[in-house]
CSV table of C-alpha atoms in Angstrom, one decimal:
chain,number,residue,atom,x,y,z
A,186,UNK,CA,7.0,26.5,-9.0
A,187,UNK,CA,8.6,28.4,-12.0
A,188,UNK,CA,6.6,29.0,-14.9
A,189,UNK,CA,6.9,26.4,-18.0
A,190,UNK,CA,8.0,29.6,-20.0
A,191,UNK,CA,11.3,30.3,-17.5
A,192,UNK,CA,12.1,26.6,-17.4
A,193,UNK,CA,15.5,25.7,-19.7
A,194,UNK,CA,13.2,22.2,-21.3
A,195,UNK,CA,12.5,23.9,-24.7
A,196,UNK,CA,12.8,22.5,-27.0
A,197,UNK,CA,10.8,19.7,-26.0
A,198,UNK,CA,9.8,16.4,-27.8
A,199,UNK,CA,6.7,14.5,-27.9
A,200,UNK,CA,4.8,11.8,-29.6
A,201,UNK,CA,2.3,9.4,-30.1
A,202,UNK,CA,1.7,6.1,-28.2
A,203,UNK,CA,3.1,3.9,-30.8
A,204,UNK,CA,6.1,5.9,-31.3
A,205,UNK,CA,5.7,5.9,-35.6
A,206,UNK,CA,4.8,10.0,-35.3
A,207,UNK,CA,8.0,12.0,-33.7
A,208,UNK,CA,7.9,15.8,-33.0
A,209,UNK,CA,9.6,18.6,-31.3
A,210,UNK,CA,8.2,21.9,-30.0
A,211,UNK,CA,10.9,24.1,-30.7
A,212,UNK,CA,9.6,27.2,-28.3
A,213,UNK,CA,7.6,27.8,-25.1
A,214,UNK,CA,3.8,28.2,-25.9
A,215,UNK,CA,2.3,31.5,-26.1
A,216,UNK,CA,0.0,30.1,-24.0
A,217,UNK,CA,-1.5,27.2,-22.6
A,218,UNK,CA,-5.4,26.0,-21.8
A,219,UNK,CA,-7.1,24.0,-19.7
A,220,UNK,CA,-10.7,23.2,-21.6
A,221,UNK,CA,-13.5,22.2,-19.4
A,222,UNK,CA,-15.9,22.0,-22.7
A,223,UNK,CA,-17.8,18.8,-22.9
A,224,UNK,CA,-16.5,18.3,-26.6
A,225,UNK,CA,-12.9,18.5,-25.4
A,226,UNK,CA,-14.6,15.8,-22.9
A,227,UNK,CA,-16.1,13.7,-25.4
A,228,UNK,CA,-13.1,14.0,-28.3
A,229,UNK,CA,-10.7,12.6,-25.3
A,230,UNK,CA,-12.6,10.4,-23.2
A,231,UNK,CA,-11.7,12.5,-20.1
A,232,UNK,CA,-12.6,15.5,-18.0
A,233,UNK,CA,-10.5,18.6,-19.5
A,234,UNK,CA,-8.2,19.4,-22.3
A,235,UNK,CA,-4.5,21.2,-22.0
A,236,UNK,CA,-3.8,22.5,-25.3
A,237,UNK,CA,-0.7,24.6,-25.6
A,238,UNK,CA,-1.0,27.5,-28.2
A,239,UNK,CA,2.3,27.6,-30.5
A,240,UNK,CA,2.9,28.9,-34.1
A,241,UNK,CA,2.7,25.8,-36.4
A,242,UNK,CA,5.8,26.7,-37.8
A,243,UNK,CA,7.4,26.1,-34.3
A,244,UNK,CA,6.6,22.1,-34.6
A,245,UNK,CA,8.8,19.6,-36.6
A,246,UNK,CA,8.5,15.9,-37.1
A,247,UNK,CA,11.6,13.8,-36.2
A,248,UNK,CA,12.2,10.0,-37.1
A,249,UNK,CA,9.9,7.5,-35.9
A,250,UNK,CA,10.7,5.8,-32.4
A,251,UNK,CA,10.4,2.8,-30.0
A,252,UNK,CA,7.2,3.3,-28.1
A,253,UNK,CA,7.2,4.8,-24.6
A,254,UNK,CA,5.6,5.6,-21.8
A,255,UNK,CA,5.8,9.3,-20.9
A,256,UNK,CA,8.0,10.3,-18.0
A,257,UNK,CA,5.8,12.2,-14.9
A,258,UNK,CA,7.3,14.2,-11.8
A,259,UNK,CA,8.2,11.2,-9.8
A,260,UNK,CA,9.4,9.0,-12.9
A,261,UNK,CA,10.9,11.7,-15.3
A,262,UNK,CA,12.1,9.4,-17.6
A,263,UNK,CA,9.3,7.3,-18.7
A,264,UNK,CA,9.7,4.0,-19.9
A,265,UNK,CA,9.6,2.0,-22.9
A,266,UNK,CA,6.1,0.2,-24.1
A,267,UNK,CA,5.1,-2.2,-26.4
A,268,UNK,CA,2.1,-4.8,-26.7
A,269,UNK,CA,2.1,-8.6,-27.0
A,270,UNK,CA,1.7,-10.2,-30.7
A,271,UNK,CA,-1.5,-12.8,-29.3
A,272,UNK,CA,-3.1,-10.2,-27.0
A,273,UNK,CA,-2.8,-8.0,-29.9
A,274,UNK,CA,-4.7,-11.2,-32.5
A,275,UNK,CA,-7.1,-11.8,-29.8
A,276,UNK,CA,-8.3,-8.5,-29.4
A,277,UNK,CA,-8.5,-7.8,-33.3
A,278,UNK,CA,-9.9,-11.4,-34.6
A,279,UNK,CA,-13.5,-12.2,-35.5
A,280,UNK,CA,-14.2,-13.3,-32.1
A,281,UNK,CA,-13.6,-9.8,-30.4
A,282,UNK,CA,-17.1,-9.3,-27.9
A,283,UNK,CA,-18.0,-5.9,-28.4
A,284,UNK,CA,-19.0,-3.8,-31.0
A,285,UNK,CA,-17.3,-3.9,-33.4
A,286,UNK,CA,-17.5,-2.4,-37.3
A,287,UNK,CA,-15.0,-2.9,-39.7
A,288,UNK,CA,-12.1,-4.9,-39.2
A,289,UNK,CA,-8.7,-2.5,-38.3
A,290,UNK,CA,-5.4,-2.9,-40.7
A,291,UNK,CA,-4.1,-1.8,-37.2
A,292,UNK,CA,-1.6,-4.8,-36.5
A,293,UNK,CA,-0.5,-4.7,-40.4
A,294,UNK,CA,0.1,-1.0,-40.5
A,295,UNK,CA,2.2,-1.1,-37.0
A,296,UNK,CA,4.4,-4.1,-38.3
A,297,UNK,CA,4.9,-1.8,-41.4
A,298,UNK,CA,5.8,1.3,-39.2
A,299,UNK,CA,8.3,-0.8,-37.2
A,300,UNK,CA,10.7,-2.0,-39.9
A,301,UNK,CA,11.8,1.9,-40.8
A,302,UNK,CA,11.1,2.9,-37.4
A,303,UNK,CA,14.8,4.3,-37.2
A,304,UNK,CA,14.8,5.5,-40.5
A,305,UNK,CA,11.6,7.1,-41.6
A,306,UNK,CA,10.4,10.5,-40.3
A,307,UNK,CA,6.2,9.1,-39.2
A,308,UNK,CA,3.1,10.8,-41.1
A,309,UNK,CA,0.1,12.3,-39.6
A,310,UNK,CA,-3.4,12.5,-41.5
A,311,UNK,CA,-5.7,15.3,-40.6
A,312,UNK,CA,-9.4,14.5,-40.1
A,313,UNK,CA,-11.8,18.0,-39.7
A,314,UNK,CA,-14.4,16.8,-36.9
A,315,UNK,CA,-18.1,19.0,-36.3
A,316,UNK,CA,-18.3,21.9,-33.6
A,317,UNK,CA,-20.9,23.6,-31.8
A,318,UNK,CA,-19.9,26.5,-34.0
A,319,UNK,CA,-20.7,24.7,-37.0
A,320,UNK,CA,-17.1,26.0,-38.2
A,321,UNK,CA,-15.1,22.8,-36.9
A,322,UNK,CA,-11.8,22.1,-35.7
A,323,UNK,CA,-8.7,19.7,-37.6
A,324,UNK,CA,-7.3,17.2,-36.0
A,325,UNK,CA,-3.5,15.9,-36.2
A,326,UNK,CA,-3.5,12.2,-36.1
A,327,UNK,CA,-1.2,9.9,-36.1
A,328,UNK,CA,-2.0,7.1,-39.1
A,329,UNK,CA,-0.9,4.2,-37.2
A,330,UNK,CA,-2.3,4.3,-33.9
A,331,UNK,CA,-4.7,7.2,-34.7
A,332,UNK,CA,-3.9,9.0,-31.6
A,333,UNK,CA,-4.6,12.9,-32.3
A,334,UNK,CA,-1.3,14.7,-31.5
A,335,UNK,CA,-2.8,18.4,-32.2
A,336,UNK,CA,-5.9,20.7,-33.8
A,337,UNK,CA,-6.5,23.5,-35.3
A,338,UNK,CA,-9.6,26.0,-34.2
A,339,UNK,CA,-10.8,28.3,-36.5
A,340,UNK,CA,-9.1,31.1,-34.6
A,341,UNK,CA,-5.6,30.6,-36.0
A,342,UNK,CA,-6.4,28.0,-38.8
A,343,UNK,CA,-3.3,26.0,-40.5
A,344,UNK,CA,-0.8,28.9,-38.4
A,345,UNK,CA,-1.8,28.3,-35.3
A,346,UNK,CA,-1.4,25.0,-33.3
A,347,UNK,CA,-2.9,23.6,-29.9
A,348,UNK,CA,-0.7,21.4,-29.1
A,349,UNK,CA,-1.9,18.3,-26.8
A,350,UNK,CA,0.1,19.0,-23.8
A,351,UNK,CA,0.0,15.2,-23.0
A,352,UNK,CA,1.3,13.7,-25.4
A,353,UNK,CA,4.6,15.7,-24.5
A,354,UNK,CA,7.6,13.6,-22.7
A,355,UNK,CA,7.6,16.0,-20.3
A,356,UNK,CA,4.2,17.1,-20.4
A,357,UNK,CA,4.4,17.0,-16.2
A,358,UNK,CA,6.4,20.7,-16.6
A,359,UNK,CA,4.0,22.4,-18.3
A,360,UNK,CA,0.6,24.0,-16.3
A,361,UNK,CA,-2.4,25.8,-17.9
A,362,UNK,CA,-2.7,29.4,-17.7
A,363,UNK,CA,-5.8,29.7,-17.6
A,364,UNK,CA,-9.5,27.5,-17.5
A,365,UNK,CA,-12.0,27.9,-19.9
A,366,UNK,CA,-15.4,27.0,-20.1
A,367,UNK,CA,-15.5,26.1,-16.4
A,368,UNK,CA,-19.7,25.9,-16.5
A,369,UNK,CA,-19.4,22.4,-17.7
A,370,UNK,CA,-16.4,21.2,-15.5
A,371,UNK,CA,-17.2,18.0,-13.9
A,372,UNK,CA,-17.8,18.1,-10.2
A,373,UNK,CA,-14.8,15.9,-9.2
A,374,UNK,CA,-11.8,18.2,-10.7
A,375,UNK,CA,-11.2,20.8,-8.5
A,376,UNK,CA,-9.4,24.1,-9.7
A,377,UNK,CA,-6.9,25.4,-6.6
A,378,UNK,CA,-4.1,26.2,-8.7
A,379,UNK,CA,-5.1,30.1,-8.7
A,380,UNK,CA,-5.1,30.2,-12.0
A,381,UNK,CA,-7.9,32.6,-14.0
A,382,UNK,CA,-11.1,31.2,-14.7
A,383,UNK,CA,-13.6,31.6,-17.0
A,384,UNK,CA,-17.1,30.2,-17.5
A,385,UNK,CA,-17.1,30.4,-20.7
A,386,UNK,CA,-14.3,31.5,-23.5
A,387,UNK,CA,-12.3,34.8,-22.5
A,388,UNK,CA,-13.2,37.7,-24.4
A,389,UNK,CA,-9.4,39.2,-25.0
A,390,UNK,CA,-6.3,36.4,-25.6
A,391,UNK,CA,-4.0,39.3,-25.7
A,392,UNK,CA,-4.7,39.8,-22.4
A,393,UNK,CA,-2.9,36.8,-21.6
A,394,UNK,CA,0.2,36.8,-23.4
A,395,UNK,CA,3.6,37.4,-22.2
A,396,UNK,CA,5.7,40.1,-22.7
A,397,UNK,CA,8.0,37.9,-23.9
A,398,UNK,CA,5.9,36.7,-26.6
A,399,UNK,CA,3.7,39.8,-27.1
A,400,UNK,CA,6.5,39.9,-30.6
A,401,UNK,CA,5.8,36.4,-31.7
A,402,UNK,CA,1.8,36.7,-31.4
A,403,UNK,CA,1.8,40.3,-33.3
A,404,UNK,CA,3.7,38.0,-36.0
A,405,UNK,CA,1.3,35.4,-35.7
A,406,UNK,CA,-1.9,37.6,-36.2
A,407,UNK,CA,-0.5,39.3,-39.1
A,408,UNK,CA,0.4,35.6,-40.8
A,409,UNK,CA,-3.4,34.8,-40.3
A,410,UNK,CA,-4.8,37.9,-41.5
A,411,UNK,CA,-5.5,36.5,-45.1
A,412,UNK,CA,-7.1,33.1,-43.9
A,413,UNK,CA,-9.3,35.0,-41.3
A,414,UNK,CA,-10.5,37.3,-44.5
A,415,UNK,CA,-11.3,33.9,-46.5
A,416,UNK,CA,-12.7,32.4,-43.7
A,417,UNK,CA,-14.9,35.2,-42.8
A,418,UNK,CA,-16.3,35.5,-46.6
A,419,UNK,CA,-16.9,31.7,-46.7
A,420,UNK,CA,-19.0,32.2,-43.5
A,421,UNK,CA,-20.7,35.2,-44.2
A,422,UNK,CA,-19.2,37.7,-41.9
């Protein structure tokens, strides 16, 4: 199977689950991970992360959209979604069963996002959650559904973007690189793909980048020179 990289599908669109945030990737990632760390686990509610490494300059928001499912390899061209008005009051009333805290503006805020869904390019809010580093990562969300759509790691800050490669239409064309952090991969994924490994992070990303994008990444690391320098201060370092 050709590589995501020698595939003509950029540029390539994406969203969230409620369709109100739109995007595009305009480029091929300069790289792309699959994280076996148990935060990745616990911020996803799943076994790994793929997290596609592109210059944050290289994403734009487009309008709002109908909801849809994502296409795969056997149904490429998803399918539209959308939820029922009583399920949705049933679920949200007084009477829900489990826990539940404060009441969601959910239902009001996704009526609101419909009328100009045509019109109106969607909104993400960015919410900085804690890391075993103690540094933390930002997360893209959407303000609707609050479905993160992409981070940034201290590594790259505001410049650099790991893009959630599932929340991609065709997210089915794109496979990791490489795995990272394999020590805590849960027993049932299995890894035959070939790919390199690594049991915890990789000491060298350059390593790992294309020739074809060795140009963009020099570009990159010069960009985040200054933010690195603040960062560093502010830590310490």
């Amino acid at each position: 199977m050709p590589h995501y990289s020698e595939k003509n599908i950029f540029p390539m669109q994406g969203g969230c689950p409620c369709g109100h945030v739109r995007y595009q990737v305009k480029q091929a990632p300069l790289l792309v991970h699959c994280c076996h760390c148990t935060s990745c686990q616990r911020e996803l509610g799943t076994a790994f992360a793929v997290n596609a490494i592109v210059e944050s300059d290289r994403l734009e928001l487009l309008p709002s959209a109908q909801p849809a499912v994502p296409g795969s390899k056997g149904v490429p061209g998803g399918a539209l979604a959308g939820f029922n008005a009583a399920f949705a009051r049933l679920t949200l009333s007084d009477a829900t069963c489990g826990p539940v805290g404060a009441k969601t503006e959910g239902a009001e805020l996704q009526a609101a996002a419909n009328a100009d869904r045509d019109n109106e390019t969607g909104t993400v809010e960015l919410v900085t959650l804690p890391t075993e580093s103690t540094v933390g990562l930002t997360v893209a969300q959407c303000c609707v559904c609050h479905s993160g759509l992409w981070a940034h790691y201290a590594d790259g800050g505001p410049y650099t973007t790991y893009l959630r490669v599932g929340t991609l239409d065709a997210a089915y064309e794109i496979d990791p690189d490489v795995h990272i952090f394999t020590r805590s991969k849960r027993d049932f994924v299995g890894l035959a793909d070939g790919k390199p490994r690594f049991e915890a992070y990789y000491k060298t990303r350059e390593d790992f980048i294309r020739d074809d994008c060795k140009g963009r990444y020099a570009a990159l690391e010069e960009k985040t020179g200054a933010y690195m320098a603040e960062l560093r201060a502010a830590l310490g370092e």
